[in-house]
Amino acid sequence: MSTAPQLVVHRDKELMAQAAAARLITRIVDAQSSRGEASVVLTGGRNGNGLLAALAAAPARDAIDWSRLDLWWGDERFLPEGDPDRNVTQAREALLDAVPLDPKRVHAMPASDGPHGSDVEAAAAAYAAELAAAAGPEDHGPVPVFDVLMLGVGPDTHVASLFPELPAVRETDRTVVGVHGAPKPPPTRVTLTLPAIRAAREVWLLAAGEDKAEAAAIALSGAGEIQAPAAGAYGRTRTLWLLDAAAASQLPRTLYPPATA
């Protein structure tokens, strides 16, 4: 069942990143207080990395018990380990290398020079198996119920590596798939599917900049998920769009309270 999206609009991308980082710290601390651990799905791109950098700079980051945090990824570029274009490489530089994570709880997606070699379908199946192994009986499904799953929104409305009209966005059974022929480089990727994304308690969609304004307007106007994948990304209990004023510039003001601008 989809949850109606809530919108929070910030003045600029820097303020958006700082506010999102503070929100994420609070959410992780709350989850750890209630269950002893937390799980978060990270996103790459300029907004995802901006949030991680803001989190690294936040004094309140020490409120998190980093050893009891599971980190997953929504998608990954199928490139060699350590490639600067890989989301995990960028995340390590922005935050992960600076905090005391348990390496066993950092679940990077396979690289193209890993045990599966260049077989992206095998890499996707391996990540799906890792997710399934981490899911407990209380999760009632093939992936853990993530506390927060973050997604950047592309100018074409793509989220993770689910691009409009391509086969991955139509997937209804598998939780992770390989992507061939992505319209932005590199063409080969690994991605969570919409069913896996919707397992999260909260899904946060991040969009900043004028180049995201049309995508946000389309996704929030009732568009179908095949044509606008961002429209199909929602959480079990909350769906949150975190925007800056530029990305919200084509949205009707009735969608969000003026006080959030």
XYZ file of N, CA and C in Angstrom:
783
model
N 0.848 -1.182 0.000
C 0.000 0.000 0.000
C 0.891 1.242 0.000
N 0.634 2.162 -0.890
C 1.475 3.347 -0.975
C 1.115 4.335 0.121
N 2.110 5.103 0.559
C 1.878 6.178 1.514
C 1.943 7.499 0.760
N 1.059 8.400 1.110
C 1.029 9.696 0.421
C 2.331 10.446 0.683
N 2.938 11.013 -0.332
C 4.214 11.709 -0.124
C 4.060 12.977 0.711
N 5.030 13.180 1.595
C 5.148 14.430 2.333
C 6.313 15.205 1.730
N 6.185 16.523 1.664
C 7.234 17.347 1.068
C 7.831 18.294 2.093
N 9.144 18.404 2.065
C 9.856 19.406 2.848
C 10.761 20.155 1.874
N 10.588 21.460 1.814
C 11.341 22.273 0.860
C 12.275 23.207 1.623
N 13.559 23.146 1.285
C 14.562 23.992 1.928
C 15.045 25.068 0.952
N 15.637 26.106 1.517
C 16.043 27.259 0.720
C 17.047 26.893 -0.376
N 18.042 26.070 -0.031
C 19.067 25.709 -1.006
C 19.580 24.305 -0.711
N 20.457 23.796 -1.582
C 20.894 22.406 -1.470
C 21.757 22.168 -0.236
N 22.509 23.191 0.196
C 23.347 23.028 1.382
C 22.485 22.857 2.632
N 21.464 23.708 2.747
C 20.551 23.596 3.880
C 19.782 22.282 3.821
N 19.397 21.861 2.640
C 18.708 20.589 2.471
C 19.571 19.438 2.961
N 20.845 19.434 2.586
C 21.757 18.359 2.988
C 21.934 18.337 4.504
N 22.098 19.515 5.103
C 22.299 19.583 6.548
C 21.046 19.129 7.298
N 19.886 19.574 6.838
C 18.633 19.201 7.501
C 18.350 17.708 7.328
N 18.632 17.168 6.136
C 18.425 15.739 5.898
C 19.363 14.909 6.758
N 20.600 15.370 6.917
C 21.556 14.655 7.762
C 21.073 14.629 9.211
N 20.587 15.771 9.694
C 20.070 15.827 11.061
C 18.864 14.905 11.222
N 18.008 14.896 10.214
C 16.828 14.018 10.238
C 17.251 12.550 10.272
N 18.289 12.213 9.497
C 18.743 10.828 9.439
C 19.370 10.400 10.767
N 20.149 11.279 11.386
C 20.722 10.958 12.697
C 19.609 10.624 13.687
N 18.586 11.455 13.713
C 17.465 11.241 14.629
C 16.782 9.909 14.358
N 16.577 9.613 13.084
C 15.872 8.372 12.728
C 16.685 7.150 13.125
N 18.002 7.186 12.903
C 18.865 6.051 13.259
C 18.903 5.865 14.771
N 19.067 6.969 15.501
C 19.122 6.893 16.963
C 17.806 6.339 17.523
N 16.679 6.786 16.969
C 15.381 6.274 17.413
C 15.272 4.772 17.176
N 15.696 4.315 15.993
C 15.619 2.889 15.677
C 16.524 2.074 16.608
N 17.716 2.588 16.850
C 18.635 1.865 17.739
C 18.105 1.848 19.173
N 17.437 2.900 19.571
C 16.869 2.937 20.926
C 15.755 1.912 21.087
N 14.974 1.723 20.028
C 13.821 0.824 20.138
C 14.156 -0.633 19.821
N 15.120 -0.858 18.911
C 15.407 -2.233 18.482
C 16.853 -2.660 18.687
N 17.718 -1.716 19.075
C 19.119 -2.065 19.282
C 19.988 -1.942 18.049
N 19.362 -1.751 16.891
C 20.117 -1.621 15.644
C 19.285 -0.834 14.642
N 19.905 -0.503 13.531
C 19.207 0.232 12.485
C 19.754 -0.183 11.134
N 18.969 0.031 10.094
C 19.420 -0.283 8.738
C 19.015 0.852 7.804
N 19.963 1.260 6.972
C 19.773 2.383 6.061
C 20.264 1.988 4.680
N 19.536 2.403 3.661
C 19.954 2.196 2.275
C 20.434 3.536 1.731
N 21.688 3.560 1.281
C 22.308 4.783 0.796
C 22.090 4.967 -0.700
N 22.175 6.212 -1.123
C 22.115 6.541 -2.541
C 23.349 7.341 -2.910
N 23.730 7.292 -4.152
C 24.873 8.055 -4.634
C 24.425 9.372 -5.235
N 25.212 9.882 -6.163
C 24.862 11.136 -6.814
C 25.188 12.331 -5.937
N 25.008 13.516 -6.485
C 25.443 14.717 -5.765
C 24.634 14.967 -4.502
N 23.346 14.640 -4.528
C 22.543 14.889 -3.334
C 22.789 13.836 -2.256
N 22.921 12.587 -2.654
C 23.230 11.536 -1.687
C 24.587 11.756 -1.037
N 25.584 12.099 -1.842
C 26.916 12.340 -1.301
C 26.961 13.628 -0.491
N 26.160 14.628 -0.896
C 26.078 15.858 -0.122
C 25.520 15.604 1.272
N 24.520 14.746 1.356
C 23.964 14.385 2.659
C 25.013 13.680 3.510
N 25.764 12.752 2.929
C 26.782 12.021 3.694
C 27.880 12.957 4.182
N 28.272 13.904 3.342
C 29.287 14.870 3.761
C 28.765 15.743 4.901
N 27.496 16.140 4.828
C 26.891 16.919 5.908
C 26.809 16.100 7.190
N 26.535 14.817 7.053
C 26.492 13.933 8.213
C 27.875 13.799 8.845
N 28.897 13.708 8.012
C 30.268 13.614 8.522
C 30.646 14.861 9.315
N 30.114 16.003 8.919
C 30.455 17.271 9.568
C 29.568 17.592 10.764
N 28.542 16.793 10.995
C 27.580 17.093 12.056
C 28.092 16.595 13.407
N 28.205 17.460 14.412
C 28.642 16.994 15.739
C 27.738 15.889 16.296
N 26.461 15.935 15.961
C 25.510 14.951 16.494
C 25.716 13.555 15.921
N 26.622 13.414 14.948
C 26.851 12.070 14.381
C 27.303 11.081 15.459
N 27.914 11.594 16.536
C 28.408 10.713 17.588
C 27.286 10.117 18.426
N 26.061 10.595 18.219
C 24.918 9.996 18.910
C 24.583 8.619 18.341
N 25.049 8.356 17.121
C 24.796 7.068 16.465
C 25.784 6.026 16.975
N 25.297 4.825 17.265
C 26.186 3.690 17.520
C 26.496 3.065 16.164
N 27.601 3.477 15.584
C 27.936 3.060 14.219
C 28.156 1.561 14.102
N 28.506 0.912 15.212
C 28.758 -0.536 15.158
C 27.471 -1.335 15.049
N 26.336 -0.674 15.275
C 25.039 -1.373 15.199
C 24.179 -0.814 14.076
N 24.852 -0.402 13.010
C 24.160 0.140 11.841
C 24.491 -0.691 10.609
N 23.457 -1.176 9.926
C 23.640 -1.862 8.643
C 23.460 -0.867 7.513
N 24.404 -0.864 6.584
C 24.319 -0.008 5.409
C 24.197 -0.857 4.151
N 23.213 -0.518 3.348
C 22.974 -1.161 2.055
C 23.001 -0.081 0.982
N 22.919 -0.510 -0.271
C 22.868 0.459 -1.379
C 21.666 0.186 -2.264
N 21.094 1.271 -2.794
C 19.954 1.147 -3.703
C 20.368 0.731 -5.096
N 21.572 1.140 -5.497
C 22.084 0.722 -6.801
C 23.584 0.956 -6.820
N 24.207 0.420 -7.852
C 25.648 0.569 -7.992
C 26.054 0.480 -9.442
N 27.067 1.241 -9.771
C 27.643 1.151 -11.106
C 28.537 -0.088 -11.141
N 28.331 -0.931 -12.150
C 29.044 -2.217 -12.216
C 30.431 -1.989 -12.804
N 31.311 -1.529 -11.912
C 32.672 -1.153 -12.259
C 33.625 -1.845 -11.287
N 34.937 -1.814 -11.555
C 35.886 -2.491 -10.658
C 35.901 -1.888 -9.253
N 36.259 -2.708 -8.284
C 36.395 -2.267 -6.898
C 37.307 -1.042 -6.820
N 36.864 -0.026 -6.078
C 37.678 1.168 -5.904
C 37.540 2.195 -7.004
N 36.774 1.888 -8.057
C 36.583 2.864 -9.127
C 35.944 4.128 -8.548
N 36.457 5.310 -8.914
C 35.915 6.537 -8.331
C 34.460 6.812 -8.668
N 33.913 6.160 -9.682
C 32.513 6.359 -10.043
C 31.568 5.431 -9.286
N 32.111 4.482 -8.528
C 31.231 3.600 -7.754
C 30.648 4.359 -6.560
N 29.372 4.117 -6.290
C 28.718 4.786 -5.169
C 29.410 4.485 -3.842
N 29.856 3.240 -3.657
C 30.485 2.887 -2.384
C 31.819 3.606 -2.223
N 32.550 3.798 -3.304
C 33.818 4.535 -3.234
C 33.554 5.971 -2.789
N 32.560 6.603 -3.379
C 32.223 7.978 -3.036
C 31.693 8.079 -1.604
N 30.920 7.072 -1.169
C 30.387 7.078 0.193
C 31.503 6.938 1.218
N 32.496 6.112 0.908
C 33.629 5.963 1.830
C 34.365 7.294 1.987
N 34.566 7.989 0.883
C 35.267 9.272 0.938
C 34.447 10.322 1.692
N 33.139 10.318 1.491
C 32.287 11.342 2.100
C 32.070 11.118 3.593
N 31.981 9.849 4.015
C 31.601 9.572 5.406
C 32.173 8.286 5.976
N 32.040 7.187 5.269
C 32.206 5.871 5.889
C 33.583 5.653 6.484
N 34.622 6.172 5.847
C 35.979 5.980 6.374
C 36.213 6.766 7.659
N 35.309 7.692 7.973
C 35.507 8.566 9.134
C 34.750 8.105 10.372
N 33.960 7.052 10.263
C 33.152 6.602 11.399
C 33.411 5.110 11.657
N 33.240 4.676 12.934
C 33.597 3.300 13.320
C 32.527 2.261 12.984
N 32.324 2.022 11.709
C 31.358 1.015 11.264
C 31.910 -0.393 11.474
N 31.019 -1.357 11.612
C 31.392 -2.770 11.590
C 31.484 -3.178 10.121
N 32.677 -3.553 9.620
C 32.810 -3.884 8.195
C 31.828 -4.949 7.717
N 31.427 -5.856 8.621
C 30.490 -6.922 8.225
C 29.087 -6.373 7.982
N 28.837 -5.147 8.443
C 27.513 -4.548 8.281
C 27.478 -3.531 7.141
N 28.558 -3.412 6.414
C 28.605 -2.534 5.245
C 28.440 -3.418 4.009
N 27.263 -3.395 3.430
C 26.890 -4.352 2.385
C 27.014 -3.699 1.002
N 28.234 -3.589 0.515
C 28.454 -3.018 -0.812
C 27.972 -3.993 -1.884
N 27.455 -3.464 -2.970
C 27.076 -4.305 -4.100
C 28.341 -4.791 -4.814
N 28.275 -5.977 -5.429
C 29.474 -6.547 -6.052
C 30.067 -5.647 -7.138
N 31.385 -5.730 -7.254
C 32.106 -5.003 -8.296
C 32.305 -5.902 -9.513
N 32.659 -5.287 -10.630
C 32.800 -6.050 -11.881
C 34.061 -6.903 -11.908
N 34.961 -6.696 -10.920
C 36.141 -7.566 -10.832
C 36.054 -8.438 -9.590
N 34.825 -8.609 -9.086
C 34.605 -9.436 -7.908
C 34.427 -10.900 -8.272
N 33.881 -11.698 -7.353
C 33.763 -13.148 -7.570
C 32.880 -13.538 -8.750
N 32.012 -12.617 -9.193
C 31.105 -12.927 -10.303
C 31.636 -12.411 -11.635
N 32.804 -11.790 -11.591
C 33.392 -11.276 -12.816
C 32.467 -10.287 -13.496
N 32.363 -10.403 -14.790
C 31.560 -9.445 -15.563
C 30.087 -9.847 -15.674
N 29.683 -10.893 -14.932
C 28.296 -11.375 -15.001
C 27.422 -10.553 -14.052
N 26.803 -9.517 -14.585
C 26.035 -8.611 -13.731
C 24.790 -9.288 -13.175
N 24.241 -10.254 -13.891
C 23.061 -10.961 -13.372
C 23.431 -11.802 -12.159
N 24.601 -12.434 -12.210
C 25.069 -13.208 -11.058
C 25.351 -12.296 -9.874
N 25.913 -11.117 -10.153
C 26.168 -10.149 -9.087
C 24.865 -9.702 -8.433
N 23.855 -9.451 -9.254
C 22.556 -9.041 -8.726
C 21.937 -10.150 -7.881
N 22.022 -11.385 -8.357
C 21.468 -12.521 -7.612
C 22.183 -12.699 -6.279
N 23.492 -12.442 -6.263
C 24.255 -12.573 -5.016
C 23.812 -11.522 -4.003
N 23.553 -10.309 -4.473
C 23.109 -9.258 -3.552
C 21.699 -9.558 -3.046
N 20.866 -10.091 -3.916
C 19.520 -10.490 -3.489
C 19.600 -11.560 -2.401
N 20.547 -12.486 -2.559
C 20.722 -13.551 -1.560
C 21.222 -12.966 -0.233
N 22.100 -11.958 -0.311
C 22.603 -11.314 0.909
C 21.469 -10.593 1.644
N 20.611 -9.933 0.886
C 19.448 -9.283 1.487
C 18.517 -10.308 2.137
N 18.270 -11.400 1.435
C 17.369 -12.429 1.959
C 17.916 -13.036 3.245
N 19.252 -13.218 3.298
C 19.872 -13.788 4.488
C 19.768 -12.857 5.690
N 19.697 -11.543 5.412
C 19.613 -10.559 6.496
C 18.180 -10.336 6.959
N 17.216 -10.806 6.195
C 15.808 -10.616 6.545
C 15.400 -11.629 7.613
N 14.757 -11.140 8.649
C 14.290 -12.026 9.703
C 12.830 -12.384 9.521
N 12.326 -13.324 10.336
C 10.913 -13.723 10.227
C 9.963 -12.542 10.365
N 10.381 -11.540 11.182
C 9.506 -10.393 11.400
C 9.405 -9.493 10.175
N 10.304 -9.702 9.205
C 10.289 -8.856 8.006
C 9.274 -9.331 6.964
N 8.855 -10.593 7.070
C 7.802 -11.128 6.194
C 8.107 -10.915 4.708
N 9.339 -11.125 4.319
C 9.676 -10.929 2.917
C 11.146 -11.204 2.654
N 11.559 -11.034 1.385
C 12.914 -11.394 0.974
C 13.972 -10.326 1.208
N 13.593 -9.213 1.852
C 14.578 -8.183 2.210
C 14.274 -7.696 3.622
N 15.287 -7.171 4.325
C 15.007 -6.572 5.631
C 14.081 -5.368 5.472
N 13.346 -5.056 6.534
C 12.543 -3.835 6.522
C 13.480 -2.688 6.920
N 14.003 -1.995 5.932
C 14.956 -0.917 6.177
C 14.281 0.224 6.943
N 15.042 0.857 7.835
C 14.489 2.011 8.550
C 14.322 3.197 7.617
N 15.362 3.483 6.849
C 15.318 4.587 5.884
C 15.989 4.126 4.597
N 15.334 4.343 3.476
C 15.908 4.071 2.166
C 15.914 5.382 1.397
N 17.114 5.832 1.038
C 17.247 7.121 0.357
C 17.471 6.928 -1.136
N 16.885 7.822 -1.904
C 16.989 7.773 -3.358
C 17.216 9.174 -3.903
N 18.153 9.318 -4.797
C 18.231 10.530 -5.589
C 17.240 10.440 -6.737
N 16.772 11.566 -7.191
C 15.832 11.606 -8.315
C 16.552 12.223 -9.513
N 16.602 11.495 -10.630
C 17.258 12.007 -11.823
C 16.369 12.952 -12.602
N 16.957 13.754 -13.476
C 16.159 14.668 -14.299
C 15.125 13.953 -15.164
N 15.348 12.659 -15.426
C 14.395 11.863 -16.208
C 13.425 11.094 -15.317
N 13.414 11.386 -14.029
C 12.595 10.738 -12.989
C 13.122 9.378 -12.560
N 14.332 8.984 -12.985
C 14.829 7.685 -12.524
C 15.207 7.750 -11.054
N 15.062 6.617 -10.371
C 15.552 6.435 -9.013
C 16.341 5.135 -8.989
N 17.346 5.054 -8.065
C 18.289 3.936 -8.100
C 18.778 3.824 -9.552
N 18.765 2.614 -10.131
C 19.038 2.511 -11.571
C 17.804 1.974 -12.284
N 16.650 2.488 -11.850
C 15.372 2.171 -12.488
C 15.026 3.336 -13.409
N 15.231 3.117 -14.710
C 15.019 4.177 -15.696
C 13.661 4.000 -16.381
N 13.058 5.109 -16.813
C 11.740 5.022 -17.449
C 11.712 4.012 -18.594
N 10.704 3.167 -18.559
C 10.387 2.216 -19.640
C 11.340 1.017 -19.741
N 12.484 1.033 -19.044
C 13.423 -0.084 -19.163
C 12.929 -1.282 -18.342
N 13.417 -2.497 -18.649
C 12.872 -3.695 -18.000
C 12.926 -3.672 -16.473
N 13.975 -3.095 -15.888
C 14.134 -3.170 -14.433
C 12.973 -2.539 -13.687
N 12.404 -1.471 -14.216
C 11.324 -0.792 -13.506
C 10.025 -1.600 -13.567
N 9.958 -2.550 -14.462
C 8.772 -3.413 -14.593
C 8.862 -4.669 -13.722
N 10.013 -4.902 -13.101
C 10.233 -6.131 -12.329
C 9.321 -6.175 -11.104
N 8.618 -7.281 -10.933
C 7.710 -7.402 -9.797
C 8.072 -8.550 -8.863
N 8.989 -9.419 -9.253
C 9.317 -10.598 -8.437
C 10.686 -10.482 -7.766
N 11.725 -10.224 -8.550
C 13.079 -10.181 -7.992
C 13.304 -8.877 -7.221
N 14.193 -8.933 -6.239
C 14.489 -7.748 -5.431
C 15.682 -6.970 -5.964
N 16.563 -7.636 -6.700
C 17.750 -6.999 -7.267
C 17.930 -7.502 -8.691
N 18.236 -6.625 -9.618
C 18.431 -7.033 -11.013
C 19.645 -6.313 -11.596
N 20.186 -6.911 -12.644
C 21.206 -6.249 -13.438
C 20.541 -5.342 -14.463
N 21.208 -4.238 -14.765
C 20.694 -3.276 -15.746
C 21.677 -3.212 -16.908
N 21.149 -3.356 -18.106
C 21.953 -3.235 -19.321
C 21.451 -2.030 -20.115
N 22.356 -1.286 -20.708
C 21.943 -0.190 -21.573
C 21.322 0.972 -20.854
N 21.804 1.272 -19.639
C 21.302 2.462 -18.938
C 21.580 3.700 -19.787
N 20.646 4.654 -19.824
C 20.818 5.827 -20.682
C 21.872 6.813 -20.189
N 22.378 6.617 -18.970
C 23.506 7.443 -18.519
C 24.652 6.495 -18.142
N 25.896 6.899 -18.382
C 27.014 5.992 -18.151
C 27.254 5.760 -16.650
N 27.809 4.585 -16.324
C 28.060 3.456 -17.219
C 26.764 2.701 -17.513
N 26.701 2.013 -18.642
C 25.443 1.380 -19.040
C 25.067 0.155 -18.216
N 26.054 -0.464 -17.550
C 25.780 -1.691 -16.795
C 25.779 -1.385 -15.302
N 24.710 -1.795 -14.641
C 24.507 -1.453 -13.230
C 23.793 -2.577 -12.492
N 23.777 -2.475 -11.188
C 22.996 -3.357 -10.324
C 22.037 -2.463 -9.546
N 20.778 -2.883 -9.413
C 19.804 -2.021 -8.732
C 18.781 -2.819 -7.934
N 18.332 -2.231 -6.835
C 17.123 -2.724 -6.186
C 15.938 -2.464 -7.106
N 14.926 -3.279 -6.979
C 13.690 -3.091 -7.747
C 12.655 -2.370 -6.876
N 11.561 -1.968 -7.486
C 10.523 -1.288 -6.715
C 9.985 -2.134 -5.556
N 9.772 -3.450 -5.719
C 9.312 -4.221 -4.555
C 10.280 -4.165 -3.382
N 11.590 -4.168 -3.640
C 12.570 -4.079 -2.552
C 12.545 -2.700 -1.919
N 12.436 -1.665 -2.744
C 12.381 -0.288 -2.233
C 11.175 -0.116 -1.314
N 10.053 -0.678 -1.706
C 8.813 -0.506 -0.940
C 8.793 -1.298 0.364
N 9.820 -2.094 0.607
C 9.912 -2.806 1.881
C 10.368 -1.890 3.005
N 10.913 -0.728 2.667
C 11.434 0.190 3.677
C 10.313 0.825 4.495
N 10.607 1.071 5.756
C 9.648 1.823 6.568
C 9.475 3.226 5.994
N 10.620 3.880 5.743
C 10.576 5.228 5.189
C 11.408 5.294 3.921
N 10.869 5.895 2.891
C 11.603 6.174 1.650
C 11.745 7.683 1.539
N 12.990 8.128 1.390
C 13.279 9.552 1.229
C 13.795 9.788 -0.178
N 13.167 10.705 -0.891
C 13.602 11.066 -2.233
C 14.240 12.446 -2.184
N 15.475 12.535 -2.655
C 16.255 13.768 -2.575
C 16.348 14.410 -3.957
N 16.035 15.691 -4.018
C 16.143 16.395 -5.294
C 16.506 17.847 -5.035
N 17.597 18.284 -5.652
C 18.026 19.675 -5.525
C 18.490 20.171 -6.883
N 18.182 21.415 -7.183
C 18.621 22.009 -8.439
C 17.499 22.139 -9.446
N 17.625 23.148 -10.309
C 16.596 23.411 -11.319
C 16.420 22.248 -12.284
N 17.501 21.474 -12.500
C 17.411 20.361 -13.447
C 16.550 19.225 -12.912
N 16.146 19.291 -11.627
C 15.276 18.258 -11.054
C 13.825 18.723 -10.937
N 13.563 19.980 -11.295
C 12.232 20.551 -11.066
C 11.155 19.837 -11.876
N 11.431 19.604 -13.139
C 10.427 18.952 -13.982
C 10.182 17.518 -13.524
N 11.262 16.817 -13.143
C 11.116 15.436 -12.684
C 10.247 15.365 -11.431
N 10.493 16.275 -10.492
C 9.689 16.292 -9.269
C 8.222 16.570 -9.588
N 7.992 17.513 -10.490
C 6.614 17.856 -10.853
C 5.898 16.674 -11.508
N 6.605 15.966 -12.380
C 5.994 14.815 -13.054
C 5.692 13.700 -12.053
N 6.701 13.364 -11.220
C 6.544 12.241 -10.295
C 5.453 12.486 -9.262
N 5.263 13.754 -8.893
C 4.280 14.082 -7.866
C 2.916 14.459 -8.435
N 2.773 14.320 -9.758
C 1.511 14.702 -10.394
C 0.606 13.511 -10.675
N 1.004 12.323 -10.171
C 0.193 11.142 -10.416
C 0.626 10.338 -11.624
N 1.847 10.573 -12.117
C 2.365 9.816 -13.259
C 2.536 8.342 -12.896
N 2.534 7.492 -13.913
C 2.733 6.066 -13.690
C 4.197 5.742 -13.465
N 4.459 4.668 -12.706
C 5.835 4.342 -12.330
C 6.672 3.823 -13.498
N 6.061 3.280 -14.528
C 6.847 2.809 -15.674
C 7.439 4.000 -16.418
N 6.645 5.056 -16.560
C 7.106 6.265 -17.236
C 7.901 7.175 -16.300
N 7.590 7.135 -15.013
C 8.251 7.990 -14.016
C 8.558 7.149 -12.781
N 9.689 6.434 -12.782
C 9.979 5.510 -11.681
C 9.904 6.129 -10.289
N 10.246 7.423 -10.165
C 10.180 8.059 -8.848
C 8.769 8.017 -8.272
N 7.772 7.980 -9.146
C 6.384 7.930 -8.681
C 6.057 6.605 -8.010
N 6.849 5.579 -8.301
C 6.590 4.261 -7.727
C 7.411 3.951 -6.492
N 8.186 4.936 -6.020
C 9.035 4.738 -4.847
C 8.321 5.282 -3.622
N 7.912 4.390 -2.723
C 7.239 4.838 -1.503
C 7.513 3.847 -0.381
N 7.408 4.344 0.849
C 7.691 3.526 2.019
C 6.438 2.957 2.647
N 6.649 2.040 3.593
C 5.514 1.412 4.288
C 4.790 2.400 5.192
N 5.565 3.225 5.881
C 4.946 4.154 6.832
C 5.120 5.611 6.436
N 6.110 5.905 5.571
C 6.337 7.301 5.221
C 7.077 7.397 3.898
N 6.658 8.366 3.096
C 7.352 8.714 1.862
C 7.642 10.201 1.926
N 8.926 10.539 1.932
C 9.342 11.913 2.181
C 10.143 12.442 1.000
N 9.693 13.525 0.428
C 10.443 14.220 -0.619
C 11.182 15.384 0.031
N 12.507 15.377 -0.059
C 13.341 16.439 0.487
C 13.903 17.230 -0.687
N 13.484 18.478 -0.805
C 13.774 19.288 -1.977
C 14.400 20.621 -1.587
N 15.123 21.206 -2.539
C 15.451 22.615 -2.361
C 14.463 23.437 -3.184
N 14.516 24.758 -3.000
C 13.515 25.624 -3.647
C 13.559 25.505 -5.158
N 14.764 25.308 -5.712
C 14.875 25.200 -7.168
C 14.183 23.950 -7.681
N 14.365 22.825 -6.990
C 13.737 21.573 -7.426
C 12.229 21.611 -7.233
N 11.755 22.440 -6.305
C 10.313 22.545 -6.045
C 9.635 23.624 -6.870
N 10.390 24.275 -7.742
C 9.884 25.480 -8.401
C 8.710 25.238 -9.340
N 8.516 23.999 -9.809
C 7.388 23.723 -10.697
C 6.230 23.028 -9.983
N 6.322 22.904 -8.677
C 5.266 22.240 -7.913
C 4.222 23.254 -7.470
N 2.946 22.872 -7.466
C 1.924 23.756 -6.919
C 2.142 23.947 -5.427
N 1.992 25.181 -4.933
C 2.255 25.440 -3.521
C 1.280 24.715 -2.599
N 0.205 24.203 -3.151
C -0.737 23.447 -2.323
C -0.142 22.133 -1.848
N 0.972 21.687 -2.480
C 1.564 20.416 -2.105
C 2.388 20.498 -0.835
N 2.835 21.687 -0.470
C 3.666 21.783 0.727
C 3.385 23.096 1.440
N 3.503 23.084 2.769
C 3.198 24.300 3.537
C 4.260 25.359 3.308
N 3.869 26.607 3.233
C 4.825 27.693 2.993
C 5.936 27.733 4.036
N 5.661 27.301 5.250
C 6.644 27.400 6.332
C 7.871 26.534 6.060
N 7.763 25.562 5.162
C 8.924 24.696 4.932
C 9.885 25.296 3.928
N 9.507 26.365 3.251
C 10.369 26.916 2.200
C 11.562 27.654 2.794
